[in-house]
Tab-separated table of C-alpha atoms and ligand atoms in Angstrom:
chain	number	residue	atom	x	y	z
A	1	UNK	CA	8.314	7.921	-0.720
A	2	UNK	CA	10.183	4.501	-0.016
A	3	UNK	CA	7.586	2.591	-1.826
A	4	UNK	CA	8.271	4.942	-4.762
A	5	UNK	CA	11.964	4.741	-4.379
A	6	UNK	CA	11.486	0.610	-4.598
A	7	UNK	CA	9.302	0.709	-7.257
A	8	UNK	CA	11.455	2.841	-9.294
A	9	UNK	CA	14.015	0.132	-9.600
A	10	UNK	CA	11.352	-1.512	-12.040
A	11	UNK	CA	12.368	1.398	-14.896
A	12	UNK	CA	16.055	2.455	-16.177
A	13	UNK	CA	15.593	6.227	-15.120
A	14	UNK	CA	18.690	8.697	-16.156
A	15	UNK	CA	20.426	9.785	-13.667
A	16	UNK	CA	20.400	9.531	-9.676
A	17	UNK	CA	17.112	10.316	-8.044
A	18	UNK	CA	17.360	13.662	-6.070
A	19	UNK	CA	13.731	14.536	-4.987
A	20	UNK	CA	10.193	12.655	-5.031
A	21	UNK	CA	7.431	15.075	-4.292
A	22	UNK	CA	3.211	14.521	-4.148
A	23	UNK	CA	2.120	16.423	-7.599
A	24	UNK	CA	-1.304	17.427	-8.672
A	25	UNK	CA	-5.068	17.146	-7.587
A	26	UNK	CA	-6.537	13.760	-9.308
A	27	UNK	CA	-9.260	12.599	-7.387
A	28	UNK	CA	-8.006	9.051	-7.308
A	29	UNK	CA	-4.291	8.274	-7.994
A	30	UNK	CA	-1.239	9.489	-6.290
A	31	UNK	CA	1.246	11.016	-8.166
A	32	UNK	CA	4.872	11.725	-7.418
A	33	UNK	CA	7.357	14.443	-9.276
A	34	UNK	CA	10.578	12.729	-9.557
A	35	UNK	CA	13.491	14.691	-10.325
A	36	UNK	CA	17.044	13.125	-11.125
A	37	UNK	CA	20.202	15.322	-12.101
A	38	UNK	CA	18.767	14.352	-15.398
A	39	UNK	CA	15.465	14.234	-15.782
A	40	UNK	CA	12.355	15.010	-14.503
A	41	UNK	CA	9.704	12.182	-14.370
A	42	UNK	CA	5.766	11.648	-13.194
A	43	UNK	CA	5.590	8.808	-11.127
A	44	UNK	CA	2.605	7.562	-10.238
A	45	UNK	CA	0.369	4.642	-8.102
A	46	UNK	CA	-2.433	3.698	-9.249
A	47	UNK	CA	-5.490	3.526	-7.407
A	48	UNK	CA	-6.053	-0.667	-6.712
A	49	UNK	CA	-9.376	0.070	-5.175
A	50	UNK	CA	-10.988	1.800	-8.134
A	51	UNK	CA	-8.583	-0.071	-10.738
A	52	UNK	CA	-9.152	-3.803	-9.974
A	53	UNK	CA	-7.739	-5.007	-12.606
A	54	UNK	CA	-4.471	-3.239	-14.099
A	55	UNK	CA	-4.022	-5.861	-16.346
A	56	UNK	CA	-6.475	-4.066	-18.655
A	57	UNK	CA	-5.223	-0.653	-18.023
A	58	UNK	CA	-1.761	-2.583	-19.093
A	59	UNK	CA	-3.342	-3.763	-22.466
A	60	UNK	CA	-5.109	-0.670	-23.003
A	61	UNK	CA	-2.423	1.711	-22.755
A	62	UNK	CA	-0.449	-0.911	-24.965
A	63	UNK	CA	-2.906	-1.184	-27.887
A	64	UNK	CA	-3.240	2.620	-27.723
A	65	UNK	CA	0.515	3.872	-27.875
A	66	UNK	CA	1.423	1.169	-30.448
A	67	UNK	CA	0.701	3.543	-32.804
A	68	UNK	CA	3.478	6.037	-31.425
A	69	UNK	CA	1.571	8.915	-31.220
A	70	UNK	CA	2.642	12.550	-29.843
A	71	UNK	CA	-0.460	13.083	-28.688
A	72	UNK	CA	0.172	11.125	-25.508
A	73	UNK	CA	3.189	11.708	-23.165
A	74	UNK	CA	6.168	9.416	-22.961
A	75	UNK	CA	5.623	6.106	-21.721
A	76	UNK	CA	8.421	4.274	-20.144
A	77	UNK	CA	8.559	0.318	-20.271
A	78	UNK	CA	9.742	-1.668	-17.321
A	79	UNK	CA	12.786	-3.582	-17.628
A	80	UNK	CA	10.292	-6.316	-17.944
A	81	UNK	CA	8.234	-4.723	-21.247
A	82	UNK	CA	5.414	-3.801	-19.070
A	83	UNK	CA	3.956	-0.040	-18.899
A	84	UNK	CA	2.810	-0.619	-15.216
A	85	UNK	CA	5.841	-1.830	-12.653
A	86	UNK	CA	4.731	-3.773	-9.672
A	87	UNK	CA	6.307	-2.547	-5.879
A	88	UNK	CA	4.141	-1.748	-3.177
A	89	UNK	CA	1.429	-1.034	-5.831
A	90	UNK	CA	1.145	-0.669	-9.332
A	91	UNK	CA	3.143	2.334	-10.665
A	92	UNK	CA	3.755	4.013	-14.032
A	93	UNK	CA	6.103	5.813	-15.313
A	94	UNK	CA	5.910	9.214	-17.740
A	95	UNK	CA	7.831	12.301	-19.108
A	96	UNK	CA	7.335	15.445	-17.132
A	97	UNK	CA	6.737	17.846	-19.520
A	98	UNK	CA	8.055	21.419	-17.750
A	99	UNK	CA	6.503	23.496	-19.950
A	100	UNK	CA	3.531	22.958	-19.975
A	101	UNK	CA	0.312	22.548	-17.303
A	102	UNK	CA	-2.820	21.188	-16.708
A	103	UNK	CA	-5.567	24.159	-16.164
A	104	UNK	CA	-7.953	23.097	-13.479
A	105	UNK	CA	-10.348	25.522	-14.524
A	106	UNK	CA	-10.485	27.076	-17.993
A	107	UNK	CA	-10.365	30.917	-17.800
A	108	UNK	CA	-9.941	31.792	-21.049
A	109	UNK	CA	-11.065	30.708	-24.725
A	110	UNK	CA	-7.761	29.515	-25.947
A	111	UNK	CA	-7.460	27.036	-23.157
A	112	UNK	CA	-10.610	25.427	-24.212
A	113	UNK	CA	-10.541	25.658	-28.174
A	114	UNK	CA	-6.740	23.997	-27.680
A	115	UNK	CA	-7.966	20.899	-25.368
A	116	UNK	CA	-11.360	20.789	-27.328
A	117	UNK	CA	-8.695	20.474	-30.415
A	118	UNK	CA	-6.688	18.022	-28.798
A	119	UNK	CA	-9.430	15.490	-27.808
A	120	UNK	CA	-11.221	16.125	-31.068
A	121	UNK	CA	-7.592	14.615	-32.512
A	122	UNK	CA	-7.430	12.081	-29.967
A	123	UNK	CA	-10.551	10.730	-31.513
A	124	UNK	CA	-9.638	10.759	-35.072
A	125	UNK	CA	-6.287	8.874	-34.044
A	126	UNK	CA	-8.535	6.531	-31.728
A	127	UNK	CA	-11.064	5.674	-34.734
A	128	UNK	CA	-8.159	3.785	-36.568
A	129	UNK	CA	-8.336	1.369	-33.442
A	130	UNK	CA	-10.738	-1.384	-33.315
A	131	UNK	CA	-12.841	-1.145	-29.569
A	132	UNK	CA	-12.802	-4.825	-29.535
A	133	UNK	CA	-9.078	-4.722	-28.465
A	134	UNK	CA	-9.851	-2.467	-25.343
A	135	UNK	CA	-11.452	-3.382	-22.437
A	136	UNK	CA	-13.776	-1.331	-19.541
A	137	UNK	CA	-11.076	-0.747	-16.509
A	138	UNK	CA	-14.017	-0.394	-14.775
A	139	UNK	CA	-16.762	-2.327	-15.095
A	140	UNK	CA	-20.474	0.298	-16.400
A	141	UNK	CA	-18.544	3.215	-15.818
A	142	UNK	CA	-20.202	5.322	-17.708
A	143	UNK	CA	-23.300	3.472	-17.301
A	144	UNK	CA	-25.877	5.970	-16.241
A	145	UNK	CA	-28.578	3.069	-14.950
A	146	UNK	CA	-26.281	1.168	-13.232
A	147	UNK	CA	-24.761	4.618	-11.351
A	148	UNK	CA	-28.719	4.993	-10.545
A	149	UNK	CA	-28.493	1.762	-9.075
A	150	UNK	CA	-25.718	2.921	-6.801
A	151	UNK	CA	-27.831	5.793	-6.278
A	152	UNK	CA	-30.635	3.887	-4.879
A	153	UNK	CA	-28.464	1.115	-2.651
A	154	UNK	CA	-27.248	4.453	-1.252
A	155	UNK	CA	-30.295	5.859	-0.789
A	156	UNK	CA	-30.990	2.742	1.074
A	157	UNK	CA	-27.876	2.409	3.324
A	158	UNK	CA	-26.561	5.368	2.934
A	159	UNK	CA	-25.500	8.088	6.821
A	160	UNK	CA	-28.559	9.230	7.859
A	161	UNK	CA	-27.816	12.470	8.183
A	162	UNK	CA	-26.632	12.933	5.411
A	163	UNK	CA	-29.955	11.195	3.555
A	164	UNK	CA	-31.586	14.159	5.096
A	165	UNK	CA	-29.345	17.086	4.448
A	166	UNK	CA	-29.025	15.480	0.585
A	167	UNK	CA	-32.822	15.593	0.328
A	168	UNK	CA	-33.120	18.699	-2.282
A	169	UNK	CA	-30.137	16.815	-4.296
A	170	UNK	CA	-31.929	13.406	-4.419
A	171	UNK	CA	-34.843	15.180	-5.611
A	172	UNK	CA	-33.082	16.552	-8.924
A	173	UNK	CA	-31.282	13.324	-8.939
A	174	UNK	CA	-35.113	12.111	-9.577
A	175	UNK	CA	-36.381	15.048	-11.870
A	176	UNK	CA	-33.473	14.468	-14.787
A	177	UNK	CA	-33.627	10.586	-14.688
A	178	UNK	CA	-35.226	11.440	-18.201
A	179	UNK	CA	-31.243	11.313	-19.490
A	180	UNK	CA	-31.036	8.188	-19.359
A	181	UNK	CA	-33.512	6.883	-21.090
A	182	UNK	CA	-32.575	9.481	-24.156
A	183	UNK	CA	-29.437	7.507	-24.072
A	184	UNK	CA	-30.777	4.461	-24.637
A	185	UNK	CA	-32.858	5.507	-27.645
A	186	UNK	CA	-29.619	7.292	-29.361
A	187	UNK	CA	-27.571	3.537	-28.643
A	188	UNK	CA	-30.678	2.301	-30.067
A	189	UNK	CA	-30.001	4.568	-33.464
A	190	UNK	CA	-26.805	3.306	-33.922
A	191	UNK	CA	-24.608	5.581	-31.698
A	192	UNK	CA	-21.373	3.507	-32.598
A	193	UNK	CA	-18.716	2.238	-29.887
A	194	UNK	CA	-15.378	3.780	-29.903
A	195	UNK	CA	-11.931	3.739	-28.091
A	196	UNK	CA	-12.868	6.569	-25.603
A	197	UNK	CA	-10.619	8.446	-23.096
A	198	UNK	CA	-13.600	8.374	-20.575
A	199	UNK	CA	-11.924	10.967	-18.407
A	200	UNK	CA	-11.413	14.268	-20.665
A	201	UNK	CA	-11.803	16.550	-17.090
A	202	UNK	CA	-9.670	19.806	-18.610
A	203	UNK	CA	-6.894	19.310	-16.754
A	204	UNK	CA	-6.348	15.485	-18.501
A	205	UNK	CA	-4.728	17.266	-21.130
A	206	UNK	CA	-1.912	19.562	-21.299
A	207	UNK	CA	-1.522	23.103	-23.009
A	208	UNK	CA	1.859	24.931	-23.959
A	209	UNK	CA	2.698	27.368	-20.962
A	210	UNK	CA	3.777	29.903	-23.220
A	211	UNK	CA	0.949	30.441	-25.860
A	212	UNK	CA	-1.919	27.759	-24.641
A	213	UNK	CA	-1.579	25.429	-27.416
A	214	UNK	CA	-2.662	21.844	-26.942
A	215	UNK	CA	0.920	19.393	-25.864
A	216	UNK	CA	-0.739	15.870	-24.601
A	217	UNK	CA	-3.640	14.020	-23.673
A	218	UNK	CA	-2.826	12.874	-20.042
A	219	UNK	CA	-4.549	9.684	-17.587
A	220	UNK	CA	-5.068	6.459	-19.710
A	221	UNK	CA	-6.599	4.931	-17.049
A	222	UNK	CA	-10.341	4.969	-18.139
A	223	UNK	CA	-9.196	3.795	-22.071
A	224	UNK	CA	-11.440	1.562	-23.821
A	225	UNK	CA	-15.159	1.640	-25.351
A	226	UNK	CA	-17.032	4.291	-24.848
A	227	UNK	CA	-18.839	7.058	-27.506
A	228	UNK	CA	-18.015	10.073	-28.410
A	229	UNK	CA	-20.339	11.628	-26.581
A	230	UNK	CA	-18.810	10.596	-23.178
A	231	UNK	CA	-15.829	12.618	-24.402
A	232	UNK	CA	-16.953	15.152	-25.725
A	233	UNK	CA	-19.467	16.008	-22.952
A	234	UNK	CA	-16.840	15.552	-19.864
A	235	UNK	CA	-14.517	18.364	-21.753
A	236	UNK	CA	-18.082	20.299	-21.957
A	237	UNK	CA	-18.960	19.787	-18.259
A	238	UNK	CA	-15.877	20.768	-17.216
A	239	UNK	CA	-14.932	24.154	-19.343
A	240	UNK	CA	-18.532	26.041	-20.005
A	241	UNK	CA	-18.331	27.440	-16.286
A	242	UNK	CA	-15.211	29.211	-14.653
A	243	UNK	CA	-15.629	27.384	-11.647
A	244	UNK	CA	-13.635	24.559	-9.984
A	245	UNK	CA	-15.673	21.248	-8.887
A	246	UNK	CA	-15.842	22.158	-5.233
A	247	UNK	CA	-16.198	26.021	-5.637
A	248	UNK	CA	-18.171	26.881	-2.352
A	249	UNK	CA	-20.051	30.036	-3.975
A	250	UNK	CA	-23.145	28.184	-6.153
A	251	UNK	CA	-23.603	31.561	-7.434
A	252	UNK	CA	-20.010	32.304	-9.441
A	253	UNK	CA	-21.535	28.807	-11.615
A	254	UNK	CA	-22.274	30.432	-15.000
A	255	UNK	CA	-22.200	28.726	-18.408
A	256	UNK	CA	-20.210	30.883	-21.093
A	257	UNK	CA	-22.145	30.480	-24.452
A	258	UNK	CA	-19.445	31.510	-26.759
A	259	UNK	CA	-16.905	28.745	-24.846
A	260	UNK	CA	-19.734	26.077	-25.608
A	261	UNK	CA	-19.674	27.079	-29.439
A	262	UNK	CA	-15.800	27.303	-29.660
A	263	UNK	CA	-15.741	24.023	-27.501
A	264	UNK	CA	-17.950	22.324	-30.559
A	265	UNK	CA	-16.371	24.139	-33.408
A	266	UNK	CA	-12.762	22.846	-32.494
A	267	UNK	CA	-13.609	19.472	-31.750
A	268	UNK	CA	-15.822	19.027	-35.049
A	269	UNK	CA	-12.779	20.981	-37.072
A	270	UNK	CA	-10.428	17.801	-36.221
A	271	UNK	CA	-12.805	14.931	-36.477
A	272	UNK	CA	-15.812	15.973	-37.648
A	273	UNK	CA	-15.361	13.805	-41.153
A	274	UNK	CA	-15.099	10.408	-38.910
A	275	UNK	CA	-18.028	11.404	-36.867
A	276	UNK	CA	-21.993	9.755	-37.918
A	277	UNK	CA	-24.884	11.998	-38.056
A	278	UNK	CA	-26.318	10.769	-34.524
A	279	UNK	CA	-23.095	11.670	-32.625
A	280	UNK	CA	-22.269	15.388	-34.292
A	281	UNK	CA	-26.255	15.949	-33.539
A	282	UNK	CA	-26.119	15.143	-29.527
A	283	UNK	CA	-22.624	16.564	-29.049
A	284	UNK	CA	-24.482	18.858	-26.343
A	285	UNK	CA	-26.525	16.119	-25.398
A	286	UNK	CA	-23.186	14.824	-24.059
A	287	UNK	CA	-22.804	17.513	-21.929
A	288	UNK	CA	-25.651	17.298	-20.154
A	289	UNK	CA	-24.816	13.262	-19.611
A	290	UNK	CA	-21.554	13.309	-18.174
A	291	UNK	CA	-22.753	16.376	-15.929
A	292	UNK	CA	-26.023	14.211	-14.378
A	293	UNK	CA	-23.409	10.869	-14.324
A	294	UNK	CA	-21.142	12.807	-12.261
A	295	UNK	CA	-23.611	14.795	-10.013
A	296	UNK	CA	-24.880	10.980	-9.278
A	297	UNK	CA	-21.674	9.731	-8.200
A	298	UNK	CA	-20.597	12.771	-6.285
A	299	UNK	CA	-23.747	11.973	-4.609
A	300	UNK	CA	-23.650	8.730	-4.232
A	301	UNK	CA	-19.996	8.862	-2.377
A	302	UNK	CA	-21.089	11.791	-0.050
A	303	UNK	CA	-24.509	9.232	1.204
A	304	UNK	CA	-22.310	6.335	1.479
A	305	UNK	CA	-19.322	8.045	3.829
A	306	UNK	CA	-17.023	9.394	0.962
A	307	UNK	CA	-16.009	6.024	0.080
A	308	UNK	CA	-14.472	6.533	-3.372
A	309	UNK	CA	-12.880	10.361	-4.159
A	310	UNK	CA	-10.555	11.787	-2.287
A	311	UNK	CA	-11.601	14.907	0.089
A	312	UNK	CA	-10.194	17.529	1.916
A	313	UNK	CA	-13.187	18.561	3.860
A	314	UNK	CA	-16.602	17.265	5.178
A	315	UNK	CA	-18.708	18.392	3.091
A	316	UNK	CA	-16.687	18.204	-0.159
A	317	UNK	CA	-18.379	15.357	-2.065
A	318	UNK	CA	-21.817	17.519	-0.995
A	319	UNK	CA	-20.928	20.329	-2.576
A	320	UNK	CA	-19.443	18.605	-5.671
A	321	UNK	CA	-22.714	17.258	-6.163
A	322	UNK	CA	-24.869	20.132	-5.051
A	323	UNK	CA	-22.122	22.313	-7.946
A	324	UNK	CA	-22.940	19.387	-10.843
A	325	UNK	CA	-26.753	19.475	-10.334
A	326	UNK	CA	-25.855	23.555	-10.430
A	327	UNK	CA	-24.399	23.062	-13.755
A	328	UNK	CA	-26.821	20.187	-15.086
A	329	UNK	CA	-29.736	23.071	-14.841
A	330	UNK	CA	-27.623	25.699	-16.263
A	331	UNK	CA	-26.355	23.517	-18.832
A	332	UNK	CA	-30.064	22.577	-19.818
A	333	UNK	CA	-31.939	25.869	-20.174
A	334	UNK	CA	-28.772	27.035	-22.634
A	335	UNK	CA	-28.918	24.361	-24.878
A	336	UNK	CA	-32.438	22.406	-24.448
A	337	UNK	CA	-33.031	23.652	-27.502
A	338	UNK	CA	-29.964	22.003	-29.455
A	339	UNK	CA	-30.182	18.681	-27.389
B	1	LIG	C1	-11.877	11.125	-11.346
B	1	LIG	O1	-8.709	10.582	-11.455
B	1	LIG	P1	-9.345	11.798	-11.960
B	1	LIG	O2	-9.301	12.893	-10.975
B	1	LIG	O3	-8.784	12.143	-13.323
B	1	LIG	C2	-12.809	10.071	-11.934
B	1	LIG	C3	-13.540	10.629	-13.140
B	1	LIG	C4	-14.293	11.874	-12.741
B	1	LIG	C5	-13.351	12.869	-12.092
B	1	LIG	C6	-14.107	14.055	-11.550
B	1	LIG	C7	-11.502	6.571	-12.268
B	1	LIG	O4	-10.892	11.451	-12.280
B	1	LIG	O5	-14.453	9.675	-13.629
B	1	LIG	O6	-14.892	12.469	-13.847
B	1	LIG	O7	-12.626	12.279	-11.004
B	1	LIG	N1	-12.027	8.895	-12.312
B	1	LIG	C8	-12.382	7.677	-11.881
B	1	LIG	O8	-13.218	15.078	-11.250
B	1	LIG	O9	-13.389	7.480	-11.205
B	2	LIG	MG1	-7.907	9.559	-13.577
């Protein structure tokens, strides 16, 4: 909390900090609740190990909220004109928005057709930008062959034991490499680059406590190109079951049919008139990408000694996996037909 305390100093805050408190469940950040007898802020370090160069995430987030948008939360500058204040660490600073929250798991239709509307408007705002000006944060993230690559140097060097008690995942890891290749044949047809979120988990945007409706599009920190089918398909992978990412029951897994339809219909009814033929056709096929890219890395981090996400037991990056691959069937038999 020091290091937070220091860094602080970076930003004109209102008021006189009272409390700093750890906030929310983000797999790679750490984020602080600061409350003044003001204001209430989100303070938060990034991740230097996943984010090597904050510089971009800097320009990004710069290009992005030149345009003054209320679909993102309140940025603060440093005293220095910078989004991202150096201490101990690279922090940011945002709004804390009390009423509203970020569902974790979507348990009813509302919360999806609201976040389905709000990144569906996020990428009609994000198609007046030109993807030149943004730049990858991280280097292939949503790369599917080069995560297979990762795959495979894990497969080489990966804990033993874990090699063996992974053996039924690495098989499916083998049996849907297939989605990959499809990829390259829709870039291929002209599936154009965009400014992409790359990170539209549910709970990266925020819905109105009271009555669900869609606030702000949280976590810049994946920004730049991408397609639409990245964004679209995380949102997918992470709202068509009821289930958390390390649920420990494989069987409560379940894809809702009418969420996947309302998920579509929302998006499509804010940006569907920017949107070419090739991505509107493989919306679903998006789905089924981001759930194989993630079951890889989930993978991937469990061979290689949970390396990368953070875990709160053994086995967690095991069962995150073994819950994606879960899906990625699921997922599949509904809409095979569609994709
Ligand atoms: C990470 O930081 P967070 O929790 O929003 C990850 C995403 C994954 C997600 C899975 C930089 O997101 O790519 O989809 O976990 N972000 C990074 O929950 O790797
Ligand atoms: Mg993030």
């Amino acid at each position: 909390m020091k290091e937070a305390l220091k860094a602080l100093q970076s930003y004109n805050i209102q008021g006189a900090v009272g409390k700093i408190a750890p906030f929310g469940s983000g797999h790679i950040n750490d984020t602080f609740l600061v409350e003044t007898d003001r204001k209430q802020y989100l303070f938060q370090r990034l991740n230097q190990h996943v984010f090597q160069h904050p510089d971009k995430v800097e320009g990004n987030v710069k290009s992005l909220l030149k345009g003054n948008s209320d679909l993102f939360v309140k940025h603060y500058l440093t005293q220095c004109g910078n989004y991202h204040g150096n201490g101990q660490g690279v922090w940011r600073l945002t709004d804390f928005v009390d009423d509203a929250y970020a569902p974790l798991t979507a348990d009813n239709l509302s919360e999806v057709v609201e976040a389905s509307k709000g990144f569906g408007r996020f990428t009609l705002y994000a198609n007046g930008l030109d993807a030149n000006q943004f730049e990858e944060t991280i280097s292939q993230f949503h790369d599917l062959n080069s995560r297979l690559k990762q795959l495979n140097s894990a497969l080489e060097n990966g804990i033993p034991e874990r090699l063996n008690k992974a053996e039924g995942l690495i098989s499916q890891a083998n049996s849907f490499k297939w989605i990959s290749t499809k990829m390259e044949t829709l870039i291929a047809k002209g599936l154009p680059v965009r400014v992409c979120h790359n990170d539209t988990k549910l709970d990266n945007c925020l819905l109105s406590k009271a009555d669900y409706s869609f606030k702000h599009i949280i976590d810049l920190d994946t920004l730049g190109p991408g397609y639409v089918l990245f964004d679209f398909g995380d949102l997918m992978r992470t709202t068509v079951s009821p289930t958390k990412e390390n649920e420990l029951d494989q069987e409560k897994i379940q894809i809702r049919k009418s969420f996947i339809e309302g998920l579509k219909d929302a998006f499509l009814s804010e940006c569907e008139a920017i949107l070419k033929e090739v991505e509107k056709e493989n919306l679903m096929f998006g789905g089924l990408y981001m759930t194989y890219i993630m079951a890889i890395r989930f993978l991937t981090d469990y061979l290689n000694g949970d390396v990368y996400y953070k875990t709160s037991f053994e086995s967690e990056n095991f069962i995150r996996a073994r819950n994606q691959f879960r899906l990625l069937q699921l997922i599949h038999s509904t809409v095979s037909d569609q994709s």
